[in-house]
Amino acid sequence: MESLDSLNQQTQEKRLTFSLLATLFILFGLSLFIGDANINLINALSSIFNGESTLSAIIISDIRLPRAVLAVLIGASLGLSGAALQGMVRNPLAEPGVIGVSTSAALGAVIVFYFGFATAFPLALPLGGITGALLAVLFLYLLTRSNNSMLTLILAGVAVSSLSAALTALALNLSPNPYASLEIFFWLMGSLADRSFTQVWLILAPTLMGWWLILSTRRDLDVLSLGEDTAQSLGVNLQRLNKRIILGVALSVGAAVSVSGGIGFVGLVVPHLLRRFVGYQPGRLLTCSALGGAVLLLAADMTVRLLPTQQELKIGVLTALLGAPFFLHLILKSKREWAS
Amino acid sequence: MSLIASNIHVTLSGNAILKDINIEFSKGKLIGLIGPNGAGKSTLIRVLAGLQMVESGNITFNNKQLHTFSRSELAKKITYLPQSGICHWPMTVERVVMLGRHPHRDSQRLNDTDMQSVEQAIEDADVAHLKGRSINELSGGEQARVMLARALATQSDVLLADEPIASLDPRHQIEVMALLQSLASKGKTVIVVLHELHLAMRYCGGLILLDKGRKASEGMPKDVLTTENLQTVYGINAIFGKHQGSDWVLPWGHKKEEKA
């Protein structure tokens, strides 16, 4: 006996989920067509099924497919984490990139690169990213606990970002090998080019674990809209909720950044665009944001491949170019709340 | 239902907020918690809701220590309505009230009982006409009524409300007090922080007067709201009377003024 309003909202949410899923499938298929090499997809697919290793088959299965899979995994992690962080601190500006979680994850990965752990032990890379992300989320959480104003969050994010960026620069500065630092520098810009299934397998477990942790807070996150005291009185175990989101974000974003470098603003833009379709409920926003993030990153990755630039544009550069003005717009829109 | 607080002491950043509080709440009563600003009323409500740690003392609910209940168990039995409840996202009124069913939910969808409770609560708090509106567009008083509806929707045994009528217009103040009184007569225990002494006198089945963290007086409204208590605790004088068989009180001038 749900009322009309809530029924409408449910159909709206279902429709949204369905159209996001459909878009994701279509983009995924299309992305296999896009790239430098001109490939007949039908031939390539038939040779993949027949087990022949023709050039076109290799390009599809070893280059384009892992790239598309990574775009989906990483985009979903970023969209989901943005929505979860915003729900946790009850602030629409919380986003892994904006509040410095991505930068810290990148620092973790750079340290692993720098000391050469990554070659000795491949899992060190996602572990480094996860550790960096975890430290940043924990710090921000502790800081915003007593004061969850926009200003505190953004300034704390600036501080975390600056410190991580400075330490990353220090590592590059001290690096004995200039080529290695150039490589790290490019990697920091964020890209999905030249990745393989190795990276997919590397981040799959922490990513899925992070998603599961975050999604398990779905209903409690809705109740947290009423503030911590009321949420607790309604039966929410606040400590468990916060732990799950902090760990979930650290796992999924840390893993994502460690293979893609810094890709910002996905977690800011996607939840903001989708929030109205789920009645502004932070818990209901989670799944849609994950799907939306995957769609956005896949589309962005296809765009950088299609743009007629001499050198492929880094996807992190594209998302930052589009996301930063959006961020500014959000700040101006919520200017009134800055006083609080 | 039994809710008993014994020897409660609470200290917040070095200041003693509650000192040796002993109270026994019984089923089916509307109890008003009154006292000047800073007397410890909100802290006491939070203690009873299990949201505030006590320095020493004991709270038992249904003969079991309050802190031994899990959050989800407690949420079904005791509802807490904070002083100025806010919703951080611009959700619709109906959605906010539905959150009150959280303690009872075990699936994603709300079932028929849930929806009936939500409808009833929306009706009782007189917010049916605001149902589809976004909560951040409403006035302070309207928001307070939505939050009350949210608290009513839980349909718990105990309702702890911190100044639920503070921002309401006179009509809604009277309506809410009458509603709380009728809920109490149906067996709910309602404990409510109030500054409106005239409404406390008229509607409450009992009053507890707090002064600087201590219980200054307890009993029937007309035994608590006495000239002497109002002078010593609030520093005010009041005039009293009877209308249609009920006692009334009207705060009138402060003590110094009267002396002069």
XYZ file of C-alpha atoms in Angstrom:
600
model
C 0.000 0.000 0.000
C 2.694 2.473 -0.958
C 1.387 5.933 -1.681
C 1.324 7.457 -5.121
C 4.334 9.654 -4.540
C 6.558 6.834 -3.376
C 5.318 4.556 -6.150
C 6.210 7.198 -8.698
C 9.580 7.528 -7.110
C 10.155 3.813 -7.294
C 9.276 3.619 -10.963
C 11.445 6.630 -11.593
C 14.337 4.964 -9.820
C 13.827 1.714 -11.735
C 13.690 3.556 -15.028
C 16.871 5.409 -14.175
C 18.701 2.228 -13.218
C 17.533 0.531 -16.378
C 18.525 3.372 -18.693
C 21.933 3.686 -17.033
C 22.494 -0.059 -17.427
C 21.395 0.046 -21.070
C 23.680 3.012 -21.790
C 26.544 1.209 -20.087
C 26.097 -1.896 -22.248
C 25.869 0.127 -25.445
C 28.931 2.223 -24.599
C 30.854 -0.889 -23.592
C 30.127 -2.479 -26.955
C 30.945 0.704 -28.846
C 34.199 1.222 -26.977
C 35.531 -1.993 -28.493
C 35.262 -0.342 -31.929
C 37.197 2.738 -31.016
C 40.938 3.004 -31.285
C 43.842 3.705 -33.581
C 43.761 0.392 -35.375
C 40.929 -0.103 -37.867
C 39.472 -3.453 -36.989
C 36.657 -5.555 -38.310
C 34.983 -6.477 -35.047
C 33.067 -9.450 -36.448
C 36.248 -11.050 -37.736
C 38.042 -10.290 -34.508
C 35.287 -11.783 -32.372
C 35.065 -14.901 -34.521
C 38.800 -15.442 -34.255
C 38.638 -14.935 -30.487
C 35.942 -17.619 -30.287
C 37.920 -19.913 -32.552
C 40.989 -19.418 -30.415
C 43.021 -17.893 -33.265
C 45.440 -15.191 -32.249
C 45.130 -12.816 -35.153
C 46.252 -9.236 -34.672
C 42.710 -7.896 -34.513
C 41.755 -10.529 -31.949
C 44.691 -9.545 -29.769
C 43.853 -5.834 -30.019
C 40.303 -6.478 -28.901
C 40.961 -8.974 -26.143
C 44.249 -7.641 -24.777
C 43.967 -3.894 -25.322
C 40.430 -2.627 -25.776
C 38.554 -5.087 -23.582
C 40.653 -4.616 -20.432
C 40.565 -0.868 -20.990
C 36.756 -0.889 -21.120
C 36.534 -3.199 -18.084
C 38.848 -0.898 -16.121
C 36.774 2.142 -17.106
C 33.657 0.425 -15.750
C 35.311 -0.748 -12.513
C 37.074 2.537 -11.783
C 34.176 4.755 -12.868
C 31.786 2.792 -10.669
C 34.184 3.006 -7.709
C 34.515 6.772 -8.100
C 30.764 7.385 -8.514
C 29.875 5.100 -5.613
C 32.531 6.538 -3.300
C 31.484 10.104 -4.040
C 27.862 9.316 -3.203
C 28.843 7.406 -0.050
C 31.172 10.133 1.265
C 28.549 12.794 0.603
C 26.006 10.750 2.529
C 28.394 10.123 5.401
C 29.453 13.718 5.972
C 26.087 15.059 4.736
C 27.747 17.440 2.350
C 27.381 17.475 -1.462
C 30.958 18.635 -2.002
C 32.619 15.543 -0.579
C 34.352 13.670 -3.379
C 37.472 11.476 -3.436
C 39.311 13.944 -5.694
C 38.156 17.186 -4.125
C 38.882 16.157 -0.549
C 42.315 14.776 -1.342
C 41.648 11.035 -1.091
C 42.743 10.408 -4.687
C 45.915 12.473 -4.238
C 46.806 10.518 -1.109
C 46.128 7.241 -2.880
C 48.387 8.437 -5.691
C 51.081 9.273 -3.146
C 50.809 5.754 -1.756
C 51.209 4.320 -5.240
C 54.105 6.662 -6.069
C 55.968 5.561 -2.942
C 55.527 1.976 -4.048
C 56.823 2.890 -7.526
C 59.653 4.919 -6.144
C 61.108 2.218 -3.976
C 60.565 -0.360 -6.676
C 58.188 -2.505 -4.612
C 55.822 -2.764 -7.558
C 58.214 -4.816 -9.678
C 59.033 -7.175 -6.832
C 55.490 -7.639 -5.677
C 52.634 -6.518 -7.991
C 49.993 -6.343 -5.250
C 52.083 -3.665 -3.534
C 50.667 -1.097 -5.940
C 46.985 -1.376 -4.978
C 48.032 -1.848 -1.348
C 49.982 1.416 -1.478
C 47.006 3.198 -3.021
C 44.602 1.761 -0.473
C 46.832 2.755 2.454
C 47.162 6.316 1.156
C 43.416 6.605 0.621
C 42.641 5.132 4.037
C 44.828 7.656 5.859
C 43.177 10.554 4.022
C 39.572 9.392 4.627
C 40.280 8.742 8.288
C 41.824 12.167 8.737
C 38.925 13.919 7.020
C 36.374 11.930 8.941
C 37.927 12.785 12.303
C 38.172 16.422 11.320
C 34.609 16.819 10.078
C 33.118 14.900 12.994
C 33.012 17.900 15.280
C 32.243 20.384 12.533
C 30.696 19.316 9.258
C 30.533 22.713 7.604
C 31.441 23.044 3.944
C 34.364 25.246 4.813
C 36.027 22.760 7.160
C 35.645 19.944 4.675
C 37.027 21.865 1.712
C 39.914 23.396 3.656
C 40.834 20.032 5.148
C 40.704 18.592 1.636
C 43.003 21.339 0.394
C 45.439 20.587 3.208
C 45.417 16.837 2.551
C 45.798 17.388 -1.213
C 48.648 19.860 -0.801
C 50.559 17.639 1.573
C 50.184 14.580 -0.651
C 51.078 16.586 -3.751
C 54.149 18.004 -2.007
C 55.310 14.572 -0.889
C 54.700 13.208 -4.394
C 56.733 16.079 -5.844
C 59.450 15.332 -3.321
C 59.598 11.733 -4.488
C 59.815 12.882 -8.134
C 62.397 15.490 -7.210
C 64.645 13.027 -5.464
C 64.181 10.308 -8.037
C 67.581 9.251 -9.398
C 66.114 8.311 -12.751
C 64.590 11.228 -14.754
C 62.729 8.838 -17.066
C 61.098 7.138 -14.122
C 59.916 10.485 -12.787
C 58.539 11.466 -16.180
C 56.666 8.191 -16.285
C 55.235 8.770 -12.818
C 54.340 12.307 -13.802
C 52.304 11.121 -16.778
C 50.758 8.372 -14.725
C 49.590 10.926 -12.147
C 47.537 12.705 -14.811
C 45.216 9.730 -14.926
C 44.775 7.434 -17.885
C 43.366 4.077 -18.886
C 45.614 3.684 -21.933
C 47.971 0.721 -22.290
C 46.457 -1.235 -19.421
C 45.939 -4.959 -19.523
C 43.998 -7.651 -17.709
C 46.861 -7.821 -15.193
C 45.603 -4.539 -13.749
C 42.019 -5.773 -13.807
C 42.888 -8.848 -11.741
C 45.047 -6.749 -9.439
C 42.231 -4.449 -8.375
C 39.213 -6.715 -8.751
C 39.149 -8.132 -5.221
C 39.646 -4.867 -3.269
C 37.239 -3.085 -5.606
C 34.427 -5.586 -5.142
C 35.049 -5.728 -1.404
C 34.861 -1.925 -1.231
C 31.618 -1.888 -3.204
C 30.095 -4.494 -0.937
C 31.064 -2.583 2.210
C 29.618 0.667 0.873
C 26.410 -0.859 -0.491
C 25.750 -2.611 2.820
C 25.220 0.828 4.407
C 22.481 1.713 1.942
C 19.526 1.958 4.280
C 21.390 3.350 7.260
C 22.732 6.130 5.065
C 19.171 7.312 4.351
C 18.491 7.578 8.071
C 21.747 9.474 8.636
C 20.124 12.365 6.723
C 18.452 13.206 10.029
C 21.766 13.669 11.832
C 23.863 11.355 13.987
C 21.773 11.480 17.175
C 18.484 10.777 15.453
C 20.037 8.097 13.267
C 21.339 6.323 16.361
C 17.991 6.586 18.091
C 16.454 4.996 14.977
C 18.718 1.994 15.386
C 21.700 2.893 13.218
C 25.034 1.614 14.481
C 26.991 4.736 13.661
C 30.441 3.302 14.229
C 29.775 0.382 11.951
C 28.348 2.649 9.270
C 31.333 4.999 9.313
C 33.856 2.161 9.410
C 32.269 0.492 6.409
C 32.229 3.639 4.319
C 35.764 4.688 5.244
C 37.128 1.246 4.511
C 34.968 0.798 1.422
C 36.074 4.110 -0.091
C 39.718 3.440 0.761
C 39.606 -0.029 -0.829
C 37.814 0.907 -4.032
C 39.337 4.350 -4.647
C 42.795 3.286 -3.481
C 42.731 0.340 -5.867
C 41.336 2.464 -8.701
C 43.910 5.234 -8.368
C 46.767 2.756 -8.149
C 46.135 1.586 -11.713
C 44.613 4.664 -13.346
C 46.306 7.586 -11.612
C 44.244 10.546 -10.517
C 40.843 10.859 -12.199
C 38.922 13.602 -10.453
C 35.389 14.948 -10.195
C 33.519 11.801 -11.325
C 32.318 11.279 -7.757
C 31.194 14.887 -7.556
C 29.361 15.295 -10.853
C 27.557 11.946 -11.021
C 25.790 11.956 -7.620
C 24.867 15.589 -8.099
C 23.180 14.917 -11.434
C 21.334 11.809 -10.235
C 20.284 12.866 -6.735
C 16.944 14.373 -7.763
C 15.854 11.125 -9.424
C 16.093 9.188 -6.169
C 14.254 11.713 -4.006
C 17.561 13.049 -2.602
C 17.980 9.910 -0.499
C 21.693 9.208 -0.040
C 21.215 5.451 0.297
C 19.141 5.109 -2.857
C 21.719 7.195 -4.679
C 24.490 4.618 -4.242
C 23.677 2.078 -6.959
C 22.695 4.743 -9.486
C 25.902 6.669 -8.838
C 28.003 3.568 -9.371
C 26.300 2.947 -12.721
C 26.496 6.629 -13.620
C 30.197 6.764 -12.773
C 30.874 3.764 -14.996
C 28.928 5.353 -17.864
C 30.691 8.695 -17.453
C 34.195 7.276 -17.298
C 33.604 4.940 -20.238
C 32.252 7.859 -22.265
C 35.182 10.054 -21.225
C 37.649 7.339 -22.180
C 36.004 6.975 -25.585
C 36.146 10.753 -26.015
C 39.899 10.975 -25.416
C 40.383 8.202 -27.957
C 38.206 9.974 -30.524
C 39.633 13.482 -30.064
C 41.994 14.242 -32.944
C 44.936 15.204 -30.722
C 48.467 14.202 -31.665
C 49.058 12.573 -28.339
C 46.070 10.985 -26.666
C 44.587 13.337 -24.072
C 44.866 11.953 -20.532
C 41.424 11.074 -19.200
C 42.222 12.709 -15.851
C 42.903 15.949 -17.698
C 39.542 15.740 -19.448
C 37.546 15.036 -16.261
C 39.355 17.865 -14.466
C 38.687 20.309 -17.329
C 34.980 19.495 -17.200
C 34.699 18.867 -13.468
C 36.450 21.914 -12.043
C 33.968 24.459 -13.448
C 31.177 22.187 -12.255
C 32.684 22.181 -8.778
C 32.795 25.965 -8.825
C 29.165 26.065 -9.905
C 28.209 23.813 -6.977
C 30.075 26.029 -4.538
C 28.393 29.164 -5.842
C 25.033 27.456 -5.670
C 25.513 26.512 -2.055
C 27.176 29.799 -1.106
C 24.581 30.445 1.568
C 25.652 27.350 3.439
C 29.244 28.531 3.693
C 28.374 30.685 6.623
C 27.314 27.651 8.643
C 6.866 -0.522 30.349
C 9.122 0.774 33.082
C 11.857 3.349 32.706
C 13.847 4.101 35.826
C 16.791 6.454 36.242
C 18.686 6.203 39.494
C 21.535 8.354 40.863
C 22.336 9.819 37.453
C 25.389 12.048 37.279
C 26.567 13.579 34.000
C 29.607 15.801 33.548
C 30.323 17.476 30.216
C 33.775 19.034 29.706
C 34.275 19.555 33.403
C 30.813 20.934 34.168
C 28.376 18.897 36.205
C 25.218 18.902 34.083
C 23.104 16.393 35.986
C 23.485 15.683 39.703
C 21.940 12.731 41.456
C 18.791 12.411 39.367
C 16.274 9.771 40.457
C 13.117 9.375 38.435
C 10.672 6.591 37.754
C 8.483 6.880 34.672
C 5.356 4.838 34.455
C 3.342 3.661 31.503
C 0.683 5.766 29.862
C 1.582 9.166 31.221
C 2.450 12.515 29.680
C 5.333 13.837 31.759
C 6.605 17.382 31.306
C 10.269 18.104 31.933
C 10.568 21.771 32.856
C 13.225 24.126 34.153
C 15.211 27.225 33.154
C 17.731 27.218 30.283
C 20.756 25.135 31.163
C 18.950 23.130 33.848
C 19.921 19.854 32.162
C 16.610 18.951 30.512
C 18.022 18.080 27.078
C 20.860 16.110 28.636
C 18.406 14.112 30.726
C 16.341 13.327 27.620
C 19.488 12.183 25.816
C 20.462 10.027 28.782
C 17.045 8.356 28.726
C 17.398 7.807 24.956
C 20.716 6.049 25.528
C 22.564 8.720 23.550
C 24.460 10.265 26.439
C 26.967 8.369 28.553
C 26.506 8.875 32.275
C 29.366 9.358 34.691
C 27.613 7.266 37.271
C 24.142 5.958 37.868
C 21.795 3.471 36.373
C 19.027 3.456 33.804
C 16.831 0.425 33.525
C 14.225 -0.140 30.866
C 11.753 -2.979 31.395
C 13.951 -4.204 34.264
C 17.025 -4.469 32.052
C 20.012 -2.127 31.949
C 19.494 0.358 29.126
C 23.008 -0.054 27.752
C 22.569 -3.793 27.323
C 19.989 -3.196 24.586
C 21.312 -3.079 21.043
C 20.646 0.091 19.077
C 18.130 -1.653 16.853
C 16.266 -3.268 19.773
C 16.044 0.043 21.594
C 14.935 1.924 18.481
C 11.731 -0.116 18.336
C 10.826 0.787 21.933
C 12.128 4.306 22.555
C 11.847 7.218 20.126
C 13.928 10.362 20.467
C 12.909 13.664 18.921
C 15.763 16.208 19.164
C 15.307 19.898 19.764
C 15.675 21.281 16.278
C 15.640 18.250 14.085
C 16.976 18.822 10.606
C 17.130 16.847 7.400
C 20.389 17.412 5.540
C 18.951 16.650 2.112
C 15.833 18.210 0.546
C 13.725 15.047 0.777
C 9.932 15.108 0.579
C 7.919 15.217 3.790
C 6.563 11.715 3.196
C 10.061 10.293 2.733
C 11.234 11.886 5.969
C 8.295 10.440 7.902
C 8.987 7.020 6.354
C 12.448 7.079 7.950
C 10.611 6.736 11.259
C 9.813 3.155 10.256
C 13.492 2.268 9.983
C 13.591 0.317 13.280
C 10.860 -2.049 12.088
C 12.037 -2.628 8.559
C 13.565 -5.854 7.476
C 13.156 -5.446 3.755
C 13.738 -2.710 1.238
C 10.034 -2.074 0.795
C 7.715 -0.708 3.426
C 4.854 -3.094 4.171
C 1.205 -2.265 4.860
C 1.704 -1.776 8.612
C 4.562 0.595 7.900
C 2.497 2.624 5.476
C -0.480 2.750 7.840
C 1.746 4.053 10.628
C 3.209 6.651 8.275
C -0.243 7.792 7.140
C -1.516 7.950 10.708
C 1.513 9.933 11.877
C 1.168 12.371 8.982
C -2.495 12.826 9.855
C -1.830 13.265 13.587
C 0.902 15.858 13.120
C -1.308 17.742 10.646
C 1.175 17.663 7.779
C -0.939 15.743 5.226
C -1.169 18.829 3.016
C 2.652 19.069 2.951
C 3.256 15.409 2.065
C 4.790 15.919 -1.364
C 6.677 19.103 -0.486
C 10.397 19.231 -0.007
C 11.226 19.624 3.682
C 13.689 22.466 3.203
C 10.962 24.658 1.697
C 8.841 24.532 4.852
C 8.686 26.999 7.725
C 10.348 26.181 11.040
C 7.065 25.210 12.654
C 6.053 23.023 9.739
C 9.430 21.269 9.810
C 9.002 20.654 13.538
C 5.634 18.997 12.857
C 7.147 16.818 10.144
C 9.810 15.698 12.600
C 7.098 14.959 15.152
C 5.311 12.852 12.515
C 8.582 11.023 11.899
C 8.833 10.263 15.623
C 5.186 9.165 15.838
C 5.537 6.836 12.837
C 7.845 4.554 14.825
C 4.928 3.713 17.150
C 7.197 2.970 20.067
C 6.274 2.548 23.738
C 8.192 5.630 24.823
C 8.471 9.022 23.146
C 11.183 11.401 24.335
C 10.637 14.815 22.787
C 12.875 17.827 23.318
C 10.827 21.021 22.995
C 8.540 19.676 20.250
C 6.223 22.690 20.359
C 8.809 25.481 20.706
C 8.395 26.825 17.167
C 4.701 26.104 16.689
C 1.842 28.597 16.489
C -0.676 28.567 19.369
C -3.174 26.383 17.535
C -0.603 23.736 16.720
C 0.896 23.943 20.215
C -2.486 23.106 21.683
C -3.154 20.428 19.069
C 0.192 18.714 19.634
C -0.191 18.777 23.419
C -3.700 17.329 23.110
C -2.351 14.681 20.752
C 0.471 13.730 23.143
C -2.067 13.568 25.972
C -4.311 11.233 23.998
C -1.334 9.033 23.014
C -0.467 8.795 26.692
C -4.024 7.836 27.561
C -3.697 4.985 25.047
C -0.691 3.626 26.918
C 2.327 5.426 25.450
C 4.800 6.994 27.823
C 5.512 10.524 26.636
C 8.297 12.580 28.189
C 8.473 16.066 26.826
C 10.722 19.071 27.490
C 8.640 22.228 27.722
C 9.006 25.946 28.375
C 5.306 26.684 27.963
C 4.255 26.499 31.603
C 0.586 27.146 30.849
C 0.462 24.122 28.539
C 2.466 22.047 31.007
C -0.100 22.870 33.675
C -3.038 22.070 31.417
C -1.949 18.914 29.597
C 0.734 17.066 31.547
C -0.104 14.225 33.884
C 3.004 14.976 35.901
C 5.903 17.409 35.928
C 9.565 17.196 36.790
C 11.239 20.497 37.579
C 14.995 20.621 37.056
C 17.210 23.328 38.483
C 20.972 23.525 37.846
C 21.191 19.798 37.186
C 19.162 18.756 40.201
C 15.584 17.643 40.534
C 13.911 20.543 42.339
C 10.395 19.190 42.385
C 8.237 16.386 41.026
C 4.548 15.639 41.071
C 1.198 16.792 39.757
C 1.403 20.048 37.758
C -0.351 22.165 40.363
C 1.967 20.831 43.080
C 5.087 21.600 41.041
C 4.047 24.924 39.544
C 3.762 26.732 42.849
C 4.499 30.358 43.615
C 7.487 29.294 45.679
C 8.986 26.934 43.049
C 8.549 29.472 40.272
C 10.236 32.122 42.383
C 13.203 30.059 43.516
C 13.849 28.138 40.303
C 12.762 30.495 37.513
C 12.939 33.760 39.425
C 9.463 34.723 38.255
C 6.083 35.438 39.674
C 2.949 33.977 38.202
C -0.739 34.351 38.509
C -2.979 31.335 38.930
C -6.624 30.623 38.356
C -9.233 28.058 37.456
C -11.186 27.789 34.236
C -13.861 25.152 33.615
C -12.502 23.143 36.506
C -8.877 23.161 35.323
C -5.997 25.041 36.897
C -4.104 27.585 34.827
C -0.907 29.503 35.311
C 0.399 32.647 33.666
C 4.010 33.785 34.207
C 3.853 37.461 35.138
C 6.921 39.599 35.773
C 10.222 38.569 37.290
C 11.107 38.609 40.949
C 13.240 41.760 41.059
C 10.549 43.744 39.285
C 7.958 42.698 41.848
C 10.177 43.652 44.765
C 10.876 47.088 43.421
